[in-house]
Tab-separated table of C-alpha atoms in Angstrom:
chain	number	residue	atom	x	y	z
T	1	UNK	CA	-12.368	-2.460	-7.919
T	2	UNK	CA	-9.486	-3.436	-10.052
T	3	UNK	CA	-7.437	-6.702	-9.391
T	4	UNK	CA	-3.874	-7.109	-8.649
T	5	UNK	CA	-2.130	-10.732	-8.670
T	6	UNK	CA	1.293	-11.440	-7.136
T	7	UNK	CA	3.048	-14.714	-7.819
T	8	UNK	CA	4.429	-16.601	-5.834
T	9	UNK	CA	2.467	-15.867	-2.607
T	10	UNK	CA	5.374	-17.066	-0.134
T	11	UNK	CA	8.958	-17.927	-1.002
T	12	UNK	CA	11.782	-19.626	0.540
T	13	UNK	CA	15.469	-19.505	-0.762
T	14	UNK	CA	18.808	-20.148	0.307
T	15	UNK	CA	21.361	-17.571	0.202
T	16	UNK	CA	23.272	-16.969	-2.744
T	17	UNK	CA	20.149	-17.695	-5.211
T	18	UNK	CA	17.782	-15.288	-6.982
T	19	UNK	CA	13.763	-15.344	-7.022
T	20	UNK	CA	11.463	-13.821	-9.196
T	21	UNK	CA	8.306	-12.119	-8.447
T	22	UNK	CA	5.369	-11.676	-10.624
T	23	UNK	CA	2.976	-9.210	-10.717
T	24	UNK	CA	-0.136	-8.628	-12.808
T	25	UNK	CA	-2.739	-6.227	-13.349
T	26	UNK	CA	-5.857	-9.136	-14.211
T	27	UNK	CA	-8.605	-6.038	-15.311
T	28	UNK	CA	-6.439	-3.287	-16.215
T	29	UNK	CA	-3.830	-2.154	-18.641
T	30	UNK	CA	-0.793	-0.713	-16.558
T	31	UNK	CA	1.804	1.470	-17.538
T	32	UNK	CA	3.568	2.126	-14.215
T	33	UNK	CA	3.706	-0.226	-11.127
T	34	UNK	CA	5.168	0.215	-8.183
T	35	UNK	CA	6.947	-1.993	-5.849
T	36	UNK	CA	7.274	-1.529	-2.379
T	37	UNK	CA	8.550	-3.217	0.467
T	38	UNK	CA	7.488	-3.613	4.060
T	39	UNK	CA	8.769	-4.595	7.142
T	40	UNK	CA	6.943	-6.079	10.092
T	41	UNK	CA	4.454	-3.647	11.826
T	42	UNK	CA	6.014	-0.480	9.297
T	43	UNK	CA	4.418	0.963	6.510
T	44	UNK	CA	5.247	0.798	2.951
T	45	UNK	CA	8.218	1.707	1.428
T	46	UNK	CA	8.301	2.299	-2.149
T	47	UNK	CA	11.623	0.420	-4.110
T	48	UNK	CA	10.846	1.474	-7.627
T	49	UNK	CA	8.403	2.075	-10.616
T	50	UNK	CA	8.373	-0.038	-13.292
T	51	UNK	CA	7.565	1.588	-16.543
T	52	UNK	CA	6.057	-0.711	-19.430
T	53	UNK	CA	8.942	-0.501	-22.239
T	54	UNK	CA	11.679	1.349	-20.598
T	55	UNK	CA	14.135	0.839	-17.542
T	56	UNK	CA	12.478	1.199	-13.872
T	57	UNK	CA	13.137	3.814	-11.770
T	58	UNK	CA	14.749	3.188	-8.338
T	59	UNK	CA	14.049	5.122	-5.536
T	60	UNK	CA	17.365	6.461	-3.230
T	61	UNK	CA	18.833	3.720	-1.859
T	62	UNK	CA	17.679	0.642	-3.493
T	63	UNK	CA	20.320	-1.580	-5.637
T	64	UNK	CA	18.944	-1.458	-9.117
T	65	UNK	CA	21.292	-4.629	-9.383
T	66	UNK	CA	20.015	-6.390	-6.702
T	67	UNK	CA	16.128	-5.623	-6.828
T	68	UNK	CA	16.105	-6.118	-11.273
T	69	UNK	CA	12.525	-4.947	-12.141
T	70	UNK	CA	11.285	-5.291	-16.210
T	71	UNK	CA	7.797	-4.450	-17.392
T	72	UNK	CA	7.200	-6.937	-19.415
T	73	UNK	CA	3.567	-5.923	-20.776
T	74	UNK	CA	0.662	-4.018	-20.154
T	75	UNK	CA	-0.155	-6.235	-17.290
T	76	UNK	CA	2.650	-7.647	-16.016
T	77	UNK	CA	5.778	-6.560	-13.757
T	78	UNK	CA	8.432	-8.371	-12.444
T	79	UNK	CA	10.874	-8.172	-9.141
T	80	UNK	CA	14.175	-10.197	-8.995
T	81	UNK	CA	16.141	-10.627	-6.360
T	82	UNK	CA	19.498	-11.475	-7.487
T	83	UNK	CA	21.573	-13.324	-5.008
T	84	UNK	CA	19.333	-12.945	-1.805
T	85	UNK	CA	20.901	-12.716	1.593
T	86	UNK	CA	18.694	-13.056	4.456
T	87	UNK	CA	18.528	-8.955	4.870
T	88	UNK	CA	16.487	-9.483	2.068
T	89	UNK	CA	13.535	-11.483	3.907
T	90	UNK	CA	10.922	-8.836	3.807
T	91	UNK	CA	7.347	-8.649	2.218
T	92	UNK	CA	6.911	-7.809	-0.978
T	93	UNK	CA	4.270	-5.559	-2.598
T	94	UNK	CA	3.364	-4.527	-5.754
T	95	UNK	CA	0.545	-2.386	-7.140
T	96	UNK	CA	-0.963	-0.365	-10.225
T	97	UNK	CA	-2.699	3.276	-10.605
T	98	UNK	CA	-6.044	2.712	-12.081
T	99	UNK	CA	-8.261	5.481	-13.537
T	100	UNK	CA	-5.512	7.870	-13.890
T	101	UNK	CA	-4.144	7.499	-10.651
T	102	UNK	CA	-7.406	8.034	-8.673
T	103	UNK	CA	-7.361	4.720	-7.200
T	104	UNK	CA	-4.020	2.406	-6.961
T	105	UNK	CA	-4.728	-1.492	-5.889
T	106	UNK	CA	-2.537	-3.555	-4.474
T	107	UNK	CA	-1.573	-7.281	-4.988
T	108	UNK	CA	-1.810	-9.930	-2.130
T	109	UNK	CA	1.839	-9.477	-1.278
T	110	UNK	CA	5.019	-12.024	-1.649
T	111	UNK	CA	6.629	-13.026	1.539
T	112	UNK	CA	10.240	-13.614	0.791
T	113	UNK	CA	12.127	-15.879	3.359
T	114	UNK	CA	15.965	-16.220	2.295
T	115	UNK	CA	17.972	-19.132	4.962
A	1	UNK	CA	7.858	17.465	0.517
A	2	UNK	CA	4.577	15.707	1.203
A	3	UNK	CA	4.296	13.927	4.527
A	4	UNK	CA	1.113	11.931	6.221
A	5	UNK	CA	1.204	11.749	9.689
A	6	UNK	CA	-1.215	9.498	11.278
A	7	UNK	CA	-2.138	8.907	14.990
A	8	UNK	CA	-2.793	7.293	17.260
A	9	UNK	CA	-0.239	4.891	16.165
A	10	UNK	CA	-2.753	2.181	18.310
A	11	UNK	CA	-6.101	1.867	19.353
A	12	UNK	CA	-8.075	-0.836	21.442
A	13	UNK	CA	-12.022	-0.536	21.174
A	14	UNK	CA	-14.446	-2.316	22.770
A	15	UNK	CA	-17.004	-4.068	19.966
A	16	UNK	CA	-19.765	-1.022	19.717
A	17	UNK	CA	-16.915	1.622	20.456
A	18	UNK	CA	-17.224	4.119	17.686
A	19	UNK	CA	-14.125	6.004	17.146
A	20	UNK	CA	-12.101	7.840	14.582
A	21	UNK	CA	-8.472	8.244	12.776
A	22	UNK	CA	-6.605	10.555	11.819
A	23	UNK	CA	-4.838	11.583	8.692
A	24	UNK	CA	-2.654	15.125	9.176
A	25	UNK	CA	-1.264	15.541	5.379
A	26	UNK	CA	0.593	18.679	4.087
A	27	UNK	CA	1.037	18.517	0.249
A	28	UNK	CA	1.639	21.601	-2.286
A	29	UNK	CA	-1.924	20.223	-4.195
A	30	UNK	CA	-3.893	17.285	-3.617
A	31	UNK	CA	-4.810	15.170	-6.239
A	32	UNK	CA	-6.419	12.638	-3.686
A	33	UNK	CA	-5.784	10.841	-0.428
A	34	UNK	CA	-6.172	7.322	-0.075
A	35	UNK	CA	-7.724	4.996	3.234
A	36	UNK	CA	-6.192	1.654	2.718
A	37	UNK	CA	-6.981	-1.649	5.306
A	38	UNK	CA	-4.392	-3.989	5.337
A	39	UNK	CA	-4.425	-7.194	7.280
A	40	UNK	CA	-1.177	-9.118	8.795
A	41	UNK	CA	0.307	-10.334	5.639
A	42	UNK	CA	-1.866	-9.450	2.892
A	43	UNK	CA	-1.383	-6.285	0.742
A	44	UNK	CA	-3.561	-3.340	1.479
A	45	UNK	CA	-6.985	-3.016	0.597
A	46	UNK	CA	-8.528	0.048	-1.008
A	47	UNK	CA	-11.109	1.683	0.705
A	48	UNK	CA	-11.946	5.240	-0.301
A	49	UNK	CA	-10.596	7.894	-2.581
A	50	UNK	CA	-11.222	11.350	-1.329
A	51	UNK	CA	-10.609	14.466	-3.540
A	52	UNK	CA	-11.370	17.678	-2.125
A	53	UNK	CA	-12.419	19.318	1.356
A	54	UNK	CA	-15.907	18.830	2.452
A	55	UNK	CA	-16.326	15.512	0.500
A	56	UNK	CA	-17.282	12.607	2.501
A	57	UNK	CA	-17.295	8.740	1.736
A	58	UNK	CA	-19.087	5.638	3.304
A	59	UNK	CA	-18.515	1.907	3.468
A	60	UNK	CA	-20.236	-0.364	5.922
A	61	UNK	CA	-19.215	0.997	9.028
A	62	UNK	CA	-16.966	3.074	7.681
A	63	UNK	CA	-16.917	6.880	6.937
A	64	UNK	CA	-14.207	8.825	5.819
A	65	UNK	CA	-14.216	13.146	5.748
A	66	UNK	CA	-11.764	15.191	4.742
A	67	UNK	CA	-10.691	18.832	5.278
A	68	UNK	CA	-7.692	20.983	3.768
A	69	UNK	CA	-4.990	19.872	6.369
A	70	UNK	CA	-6.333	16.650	7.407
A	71	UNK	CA	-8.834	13.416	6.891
A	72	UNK	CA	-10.870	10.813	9.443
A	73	UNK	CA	-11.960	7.210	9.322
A	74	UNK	CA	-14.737	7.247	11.445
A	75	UNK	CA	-16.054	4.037	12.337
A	76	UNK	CA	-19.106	3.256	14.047
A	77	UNK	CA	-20.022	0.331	16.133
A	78	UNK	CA	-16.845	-1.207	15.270
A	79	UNK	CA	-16.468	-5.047	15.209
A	80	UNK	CA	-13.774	-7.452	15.816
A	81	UNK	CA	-13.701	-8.163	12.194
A	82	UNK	CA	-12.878	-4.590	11.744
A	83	UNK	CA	-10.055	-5.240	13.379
A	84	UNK	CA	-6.560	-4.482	10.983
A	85	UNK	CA	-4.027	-1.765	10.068
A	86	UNK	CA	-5.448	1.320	8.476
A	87	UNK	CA	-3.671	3.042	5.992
A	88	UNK	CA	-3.685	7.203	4.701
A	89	UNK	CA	-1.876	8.046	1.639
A	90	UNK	CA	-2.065	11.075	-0.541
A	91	UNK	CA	-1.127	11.825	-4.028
A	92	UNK	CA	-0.062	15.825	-5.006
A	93	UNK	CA	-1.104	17.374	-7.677
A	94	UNK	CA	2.772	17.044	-9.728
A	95	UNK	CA	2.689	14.662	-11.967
A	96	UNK	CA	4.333	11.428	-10.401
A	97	UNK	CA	1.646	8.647	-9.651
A	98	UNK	CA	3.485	7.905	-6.359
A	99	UNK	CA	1.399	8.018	-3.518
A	100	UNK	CA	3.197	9.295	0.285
A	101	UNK	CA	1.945	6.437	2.982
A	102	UNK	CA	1.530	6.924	6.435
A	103	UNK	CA	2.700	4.916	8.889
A	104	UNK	CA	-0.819	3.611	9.733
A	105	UNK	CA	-3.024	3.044	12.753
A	106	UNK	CA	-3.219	-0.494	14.083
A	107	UNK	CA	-6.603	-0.814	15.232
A	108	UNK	CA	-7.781	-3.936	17.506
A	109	UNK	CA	-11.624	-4.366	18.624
A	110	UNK	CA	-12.529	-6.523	21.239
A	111	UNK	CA	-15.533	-8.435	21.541
């Protein structure tokens, strides 16, 4: 199957600062990623797609100013969290559709931990 | 409005307990449905990619069917390793890439 990397793996902050997430498709050119968030024991909930050369799109809900998402290449999306508050601790998830959207993988996951 | 309902919520097998989820979807096409395993703070690991009614898919102790209103992860002699959160998640026929995600069924197996 195709491989997903997420960068950094676990993150602590204080309040008030931003982190940056990576994300990279490692065997596959994506146009579209999607990152989702997930609390404990709930399922996934999609924030946005990020679209390779043009502006995410958010899903209902989700600051676009807060959660800043840019798709840099074929293979790699990033998540900012601009000025994290500790609502913001959560897990972080990205993924990628692969052969047309048949499959989608997902990356390892970023736990984000904001004191 | 596609929605993946997936029960039971829990289950608690013995090791050797064969047993089976469930996936209730209701989509305006399917495109495909998804089984994802996801352990307790890792991201969710594909398992199977079914595409139409009748097909059937097997991994290990694993086997997942799938009918017009609904899919199963059958899994025989489960063992504790099996143990993790399984995930169902379809993708219509429109043409978003966006899969809809069950909640998931947290399944524990006791040796």
């Amino acid at each position: 199957g195709a491989v997903v990397s997420q960068h950094p793996s676990w993150v602590i902050c204080k309040s008030g600062t931003s982190v940056k997430i990576e994300c990279r498709s490692l065997d596959f050119q994506a146009t579209t990623m999607f990152w989702y968030r997930q609390f404990p024991k709930q399922s996934l909930m999609l924030m946005a797609t990020s679209n390779e050369g043009s502006k995410a799109t958010y899903e209902q809900g989700v600051e676009k100013d807060k959660f800043l998402i840019n798709h840099a290449s074929l293979t790699l999306s990033t998540l900012t969290v601009t000025s994290a508050h500790p609502e913001d601790s959560s897990f972080y998830i990205c993924s990628g559709p692969y052969g047309g959207g048949r499959e989608q993988y997902f990356g390892p996951g970023t736990r984000l931990t904001v004191t | 409005e596609d929605q993946v309902t997936q029960s039971p919520e829990a289950l608690r097998l013995q090791e050797g307990e064969s047993s089976s989820l469930n996936c209730s979807y209701t989509v305006s096409g399917l495109r495909g449905l998804f089984w994802y395993r996801q352990d307790p703070g890792k991201g969710p690991e594909f398992l199977f990619t079914l595409y139409s009614a009748g097909e059937e898919k097997e991994k290990e102790r694993l086997k997942a069917t799938l009918t017009k209103k609904e899919s199963f992860l059958h899994i025989t002699a489960p063992k504790p390793e099996d143990s993790a959160t399984y995930l169902c998640a379809v993708l219509d026929s429109g043409g978003s890439y966006i899969p809809t995600f069950g909640r998931g069924t947290s399944l524990i197996v006791h040796p």
